[in-house]
Amino acid sequence: MKNFIVKGNFCYSKNIDELITKENCYAVCVDSICQGVFEHIPKDFEALPVLDYTDKLIIPGLVDLHLHAPQFAFRGMNMDMELLQWLDTNAFCEEAKYSDLDYAKKAYSIFADCIKNSATTRACIFATIHNKSTELLMDMMENSGLVSFVGKVNMDRNSIKSLCEESAQISALDTESFIADTLDKYENTKPIITPRFVPSCSDELLKKLGELQKKYAVPVQSHLSENLDEIQWVKELCPDSKSYADAYDRFSLFGNGAKTIMAHCVHLNDDEIELIKKNEVFVAHCPASNINLRSGISPVRKLMDKDLKIGLGSDVAGGETISMFSTIVQTIKSSKLYQRLVNSSFSALTFENAFYLATKGGGEFFGKVGSFEKGYEFDAVIIDDSVLPHPQELNIRQRVERSVYLSADLLSINAKFVKGKKII
Amino acid sequence: MKNFIVKGNFCYSKNIDELITKENCYAVCVDSICQGVFEHIPKDFEALPVLDYTDKLIIPGLVDLHLHAPQFAFRGMNMDMELLQWLDTNAFCEEAKYSDLDYAKKAYSIFADCIKNSATTRACIFATIHNKSTELLMDMMENSGLVSFVGKVNMDRNSIKSLCEESAQISALDTESFIADTLDKYENTKPIITPRFVPSCSDELLKKLGELQKKYAVPVQSHLSENLDEIQWVKELCPDSKSYADAYDRFSLFGNGAKTIMAHCVHLNDDEIELIKKNEVFVAHCPASNINLRSGISPVRKLMDKDLKIGLGSDVAGGETISMFSTIVQTIKSSKLYQRLVNSSFSALTFENAFYLATKGGGEFFGKVGSFEKGYEFDAVIIDDSVLPHPQELNIRQRVERSVYLSADLLSINAKFVKGKKII
């Protein structure tokens, strides 16, 4: 079924400050593209089948701009550490296991099943350094029906032995074969160049990855300015770079034609903010992770005021949950503490702001995604909030807000559409 | 069944810094009191029936030291406000509805059902100013099987007309009849004197409540130093008080024989901390609420270092969820931001710390509650964490941590015991 109509109560962003709610309306999907939301079925579409979700809430699918699939196995555990210790203790040891395809199959099938059944419809995913298990993950992501970018990770220094590639050259060769294998293999799952972060990648490796980016025109994802110790370390490792951002930019891995996501961006200086803007880099704001690992709070309001491109990331397993509903709430909460404790001139994010970032904001990385406006790809999540009884009348806006605050995605996803296809 | 044995994997606090885990063991309950946790069933108890929760996690019931039952209806909504505006806009209007017994019945039955099925076994609850609906709530709490204190709220000034008692005298008379009606009515549900907060209560009213406390020897609960605007207001309202705490203490409503809970305690001065310690007042730390309403972060580590009595509160609906698992996580998270953003000399709370506060810490308000040590009242929550599949081996500590981080109470409470009685 490629052309159809969905009936229910819609809520989506008009802009970063306003939501549109439409009660008892009809969204029309033709060839996976939304034709708009209507009070009555337009004449042209009267022949289409109607999927009836009367009383349910219908929102755009949520976009997770940053998460680590192999870390899903240890989400919500060993949380009493800061970033660099946490990487050594938790992340690297777990990721090393993915050289074993059997383990990867077991772990990634749990991950793929969970993200399929969440409110997420699009994701940018870090795998590990291992080509085979990364391609296995991509098979599973394709089967899930989600749209995703998946990266084989590059690391040729400063890791444990079992999670370190032998040389820049081998890492680059593996990356090229990964890209060549997967570039046209799937409909909805695409490769993305994924240097873990500057401390894990030699200059030689970054240079080669920049060349691969140009050769294949694939996007890029990495980490930027997450934690103070990390930033100090990058300074020591890259004495010639003007900044952490520059350490990527000098190798053509920082936007400027290379579609790029940088996760975290907690401690940016003004030059870095300007570079992000100029090069149209996407910021993946990951509030849960930044709190859990004591990195701090990214000044999202400030970045919004500068008109940067911003989306949200669960950053599993620095973040404890894959729920983008929870990520929206933590975005609002951390912005409130930023206003109260750091700089009162940057007002807290509203629910409207954070909802936008989780849908249209991050969605832009994928094209016209994250809205029910005409011309957007039809990603939708249908929520049955009857699991949350209430004594009073509620409007659609209130029902959506409380569904998000109470992480109803854990409880009550009723159906989910990605690019016009019903996947649950 | 009064005497029985529970088999499974136990996790409880040894002290505020350490957890005890016991795999595949047996807890013995005799006359509602725990006799300890054993590797093998002791000879004396061999005749007792065994409830087999092999593979499940068994933790002490969680204690919610502060929440507002009538606010449950609007949890997770209208969150973009600070305390005083939020009270006027959300809380007072909703609470005024509870003059209508039909509405109260509808709303409180949703609340009672939800808290019954959560991981909470003990709670200290604010109702509203209305005697009848408060007693209705107490009927429902008694039926739920939980142990709770429930307060008819006192407010004789600075509220909307429909939620303001006519005079201090009427408020006190209603409170006395509330106490007289309920003091011996229930086994597990008891009245507690509940001045809303200083701005809502005239000196005359506080004086009368202090007298009632002495007359009936009932405990006291209120709010203290939550929000900066509120504290400034209290200064203006009480020019003769040395501090916010003193505004209660001068009317004998601040511990010192009157078993007392003060919620929030975000912005205490050193004299107030000393008074809390001297008078053995319990602090109910409510991190979610303090973030949502932009009050700030209570310096819990500092209060722990001073050896205060501290428990956790969901503070629904300043807090968005009744889940004490979520409250544990938010306690840890907010302490991490306190360390990072406010004062690095106060280290973040560990999982162990926060788990203790949610069990034994708050449990002390109820007596010997919050542990499986010998002599403690038998409150237990059995968690089926098989809803969270994992590829690797996990130990009991890890399974409990991730169940808490992923709010498994929303998903998978398998059974629940309160004072030795199985209630779900």
PDB file of C-alpha atoms in Angstrom, chain A residues 73-82 94 97-98 103 106-107 110 227-228 288 290-297 320-321 329-330 332-334 336-337 339-342 348-352 388-392 394 397-399 401-402 405-406 410-411, chain B residues 73-82 94 97-98 103 106-107 110 227-228 288 290-297 320-321 329-330 332-334 336-337 339-342 348-352 388-392 394 397-399 401-402 405-406 410-411:
ATOM      1  CA  ALA A  73      23.882  -3.753  25.644  1.00  0.00           C
ATOM      2  CA  PHE A  74      25.187  -1.817  28.660  1.00  0.00           C
ATOM      3  CA  ARG A  75      22.801   1.127  28.715  1.00  0.00           C
ATOM      4  CA  GLY A  76      21.873   2.197  32.227  1.00  0.00           C
ATOM      5  CA  MET A  77      24.884   0.531  33.844  1.00  0.00           C
ATOM      6  CA  ASN A  78      28.196   1.630  35.366  1.00  0.00           C
ATOM      7  CA  MET A  79      27.069   5.220  35.252  1.00  0.00           C
ATOM      8  CA  ASP A  80      29.307   6.596  38.009  1.00  0.00           C
ATOM      9  CA  MET A  81      32.210   7.649  35.722  1.00  0.00           C
ATOM     10  CA  GLU A  82      33.329  10.534  33.533  1.00  0.00           C
ATOM     11  CA  GLU A  94      32.105  -3.978  24.977  1.00  0.00           C
ATOM     12  CA  LYS A  97      33.342  -8.045  21.447  1.00  0.00           C
ATOM     13  CA  TYR A  98      31.855  -7.193  18.047  1.00  0.00           C
ATOM     14  CA  TYR A 103      27.932 -11.969  19.669  1.00  0.00           C
ATOM     15  CA  LYS A 106      22.789 -11.572  19.402  1.00  0.00           C
ATOM     16  CA  ALA A 107      23.377  -8.020  20.562  1.00  0.00           C
ATOM     17  CA  ILE A 110      18.104  -6.923  20.495  1.00  0.00           C
ATOM     18  CA  ASN A 227      34.151  16.861  28.003  1.00  0.00           C
ATOM     19  CA  LEU A 228      36.764  19.228  29.435  1.00  0.00           C
ATOM     20  CA  ALA A 288      21.268  12.639  28.919  1.00  0.00           C
ATOM     21  CA  ASN A 290      26.217  14.974  28.893  1.00  0.00           C
ATOM     22  CA  ILE A 291      24.694  14.742  32.357  1.00  0.00           C
ATOM     23  CA  ASN A 292      25.448  11.072  32.985  1.00  0.00           C
ATOM     24  CA  LEU A 293      29.116  11.487  32.099  1.00  0.00           C
ATOM     25  CA  ARG A 294      29.323  14.838  33.902  1.00  0.00           C
ATOM     26  CA  SER A 295      30.323  16.645  30.711  1.00  0.00           C
ATOM     27  CA  GLY A 296      28.009  19.562  31.437  1.00  0.00           C
ATOM     28  CA  ILE A 297      25.190  21.198  29.498  1.00  0.00           C
ATOM     29  CA  GLU A 320      20.669   5.509  29.261  1.00  0.00           C
ATOM     30  CA  THR A 321      17.721   5.112  26.957  1.00  0.00           C
ATOM     31  CA  VAL A 329      12.360  15.917  28.186  1.00  0.00           C
ATOM     32  CA  GLN A 330      16.029  15.891  29.132  1.00  0.00           C
ATOM     33  CA  ILE A 332      14.119  20.822  28.257  1.00  0.00           C
ATOM     34  CA  LYS A 333      15.329  19.958  31.742  1.00  0.00           C
ATOM     35  CA  SER A 334      18.989  20.550  31.059  1.00  0.00           C
ATOM     36  CA  LYS A 336      16.317  24.895  32.534  1.00  0.00           C
ATOM     37  CA  LEU A 337      19.358  24.168  34.656  1.00  0.00           C
ATOM     38  CA  GLN A 339      19.385  29.058  32.619  1.00  0.00           C
ATOM     39  CA  ARG A 340      19.267  28.719  36.415  1.00  0.00           C
ATOM     40  CA  LEU A 341      22.859  27.710  37.122  1.00  0.00           C
ATOM     41  CA  VAL A 342      25.060  28.867  34.234  1.00  0.00           C
ATOM     42  CA  ALA A 348      15.138  27.500  28.890  1.00  0.00           C
ATOM     43  CA  LEU A 349      13.799  25.584  25.924  1.00  0.00           C
ATOM     44  CA  THR A 350      10.052  25.183  25.706  1.00  0.00           C
ATOM     45  CA  PHE A 351       8.319  21.933  24.891  1.00  0.00           C
ATOM     46  CA  GLU A 352       7.716  23.368  21.413  1.00  0.00           C
ATOM     47  CA  LEU A 388      -2.564   7.146  30.823  1.00  0.00           C
ATOM     48  CA  PRO A 389      -6.095   7.729  32.139  1.00  0.00           C
ATOM     49  CA  HIS A 390      -7.078  11.208  33.302  1.00  0.00           C
ATOM     50  CA  PRO A 391     -10.092  12.701  35.069  1.00  0.00           C
ATOM     51  CA  GLN A 392     -10.279  16.008  33.166  1.00  0.00           C
ATOM     52  CA  LEU A 394      -7.300  17.399  27.759  1.00  0.00           C
ATOM     53  CA  ARG A 397      -1.202  19.649  22.880  1.00  0.00           C
ATOM     54  CA  GLN A 398      -1.557  18.545  26.521  1.00  0.00           C
ATOM     55  CA  ARG A 399      -1.952  14.907  25.550  1.00  0.00           C
ATOM     56  CA  GLU A 401       3.201  16.800  26.116  1.00  0.00           C
ATOM     57  CA  ARG A 402       2.294  14.299  28.815  1.00  0.00           C
ATOM     58  CA  TYR A 405       7.033  13.448  29.581  1.00  0.00           C
ATOM     59  CA  LEU A 406       5.840  10.017  30.643  1.00  0.00           C
ATOM     60  CA  LEU A 410       7.868   2.616  26.193  1.00  0.00           C
ATOM     61  CA  LEU A 411       4.231   1.826  26.718  1.00  0.00           C
TER      62      LEU A 411
ATOM     63  CA  ALA B  73      -4.027  14.451  36.943  1.00  0.00           C
ATOM     64  CA  PHE B  74      -1.820  17.056  35.280  1.00  0.00           C
ATOM     65  CA  ARG B  75       1.579  15.449  35.601  1.00  0.00           C
ATOM     66  CA  GLY B  76       3.805  16.027  32.598  1.00  0.00           C
ATOM     67  CA  MET B  77       1.842  19.043  31.374  1.00  0.00           C
ATOM     68  CA  ASN B  78       2.288  22.821  31.307  1.00  0.00           C
ATOM     69  CA  MET B  79       5.874  22.425  32.356  1.00  0.00           C
ATOM     70  CA  ASP B  80       7.242  25.697  30.969  1.00  0.00           C
ATOM     71  CA  MET B  81       6.742  27.756  34.159  1.00  0.00           C
ATOM     72  CA  GLU B  82       8.465  28.572  37.446  1.00  0.00           C
ATOM     73  CA  GLU B  94      -6.823  21.717  39.704  1.00  0.00           C
ATOM     74  CA  LYS B  97     -11.866  20.846  41.767  1.00  0.00           C
ATOM     75  CA  TYR B  98     -11.571  18.462  44.721  1.00  0.00           C
ATOM     76  CA  TYR B 103     -14.372  14.519  40.530  1.00  0.00           C
ATOM     77  CA  LYS B 106     -12.587   9.779  39.516  1.00  0.00           C
ATOM     78  CA  ALA B 107      -9.174  11.401  39.865  1.00  0.00           C
ATOM     79  CA  ILE B 110      -6.649   6.742  38.892  1.00  0.00           C
ATOM     80  CA  ASN B 227      12.542  28.581  44.867  1.00  0.00           C
ATOM     81  CA  LEU B 228      14.332  31.926  45.117  1.00  0.00           C
ATOM     82  CA  ALA B 288      12.655  16.283  39.061  1.00  0.00           C
ATOM     83  CA  ASN B 290      13.358  21.249  41.256  1.00  0.00           C
ATOM     84  CA  ILE B 291      14.526  21.033  37.656  1.00  0.00           C
ATOM     85  CA  ASN B 292      11.103  21.247  36.001  1.00  0.00           C
ATOM     86  CA  LEU B 293      10.181  24.377  37.937  1.00  0.00           C
ATOM     87  CA  ARG B 294      13.677  25.834  37.561  1.00  0.00           C
ATOM     88  CA  SER B 295      14.178  25.974  41.331  1.00  0.00           C
ATOM     89  CA  GLY B 296      17.731  24.655  41.076  1.00  0.00           C
ATOM     90  CA  ILE B 297      19.525  21.684  42.618  1.00  0.00           C
ATOM     91  CA  GLU B 320       6.387  14.510  36.092  1.00  0.00           C
ATOM     92  CA  THR B 321       6.259  10.919  37.217  1.00  0.00           C
ATOM     93  CA  VAL B 329      18.075   8.473  38.466  1.00  0.00           C
ATOM     94  CA  GLN B 330      17.241  12.159  38.595  1.00  0.00           C
ATOM     95  CA  ILE B 332      22.079  11.035  40.605  1.00  0.00           C
ATOM     96  CA  LYS B 333      21.878  13.208  37.506  1.00  0.00           C
ATOM     97  CA  SER B 334      21.168  16.436  39.312  1.00  0.00           C
ATOM     98  CA  LYS B 336      26.339  15.326  38.787  1.00  0.00           C
ATOM     99  CA  LEU B 337      25.345  18.724  37.452  1.00  0.00           C
ATOM    100  CA  GLN B 339      29.284  18.948  41.001  1.00  0.00           C
ATOM    101  CA  ARG B 340      30.022  20.106  37.457  1.00  0.00           C
ATOM    102  CA  LEU B 341      28.243  23.464  37.437  1.00  0.00           C
ATOM    103  CA  VAL B 342      27.881  24.669  41.026  1.00  0.00           C
ATOM    104  CA  ALA B 348      28.073  13.455  42.658  1.00  0.00           C
ATOM    105  CA  LEU B 349      25.913  10.816  44.292  1.00  0.00           C
ATOM    106  CA  THR B 350      26.575   7.231  43.332  1.00  0.00           C
ATOM    107  CA  PHE B 351      23.879   4.746  42.443  1.00  0.00           C
ATOM    108  CA  GLU B 352      24.429   3.249  45.893  1.00  0.00           C
ATOM    109  CA  LEU B 388      15.109  -5.942  28.983  1.00  0.00           C
ATOM    110  CA  PRO B 389      17.016  -8.612  27.048  1.00  0.00           C
ATOM    111  CA  HIS B 390      20.821  -8.445  26.958  1.00  0.00           C
ATOM    112  CA  PRO B 391      23.540 -10.310  25.088  1.00  0.00           C
ATOM    113  CA  GLN B 392      26.096 -10.503  27.892  1.00  0.00           C
ATOM    114  CA  LEU B 394      25.063  -9.428  34.042  1.00  0.00           C
ATOM    115  CA  ARG B 397      24.025  -5.125  40.845  1.00  0.00           C
ATOM    116  CA  GLN B 398      24.101  -4.389  37.117  1.00  0.00           C
ATOM    117  CA  ARG B 399      20.611  -5.764  36.584  1.00  0.00           C
ATOM    118  CA  GLU B 401      21.010  -0.479  38.144  1.00  0.00           C
ATOM    119  CA  ARG B 402      19.708  -0.836  34.616  1.00  0.00           C
ATOM    120  CA  TYR B 405      17.756   3.618  34.920  1.00  0.00           C
ATOM    121  CA  LEU B 406      15.241   2.237  32.444  1.00  0.00           C
ATOM    122  CA  LEU B 410       6.658   1.163  34.330  1.00  0.00           C
ATOM    123  CA  LEU B 411       7.113  -2.160  32.630  1.00  0.00           C
TER     124      LEU B 411
END
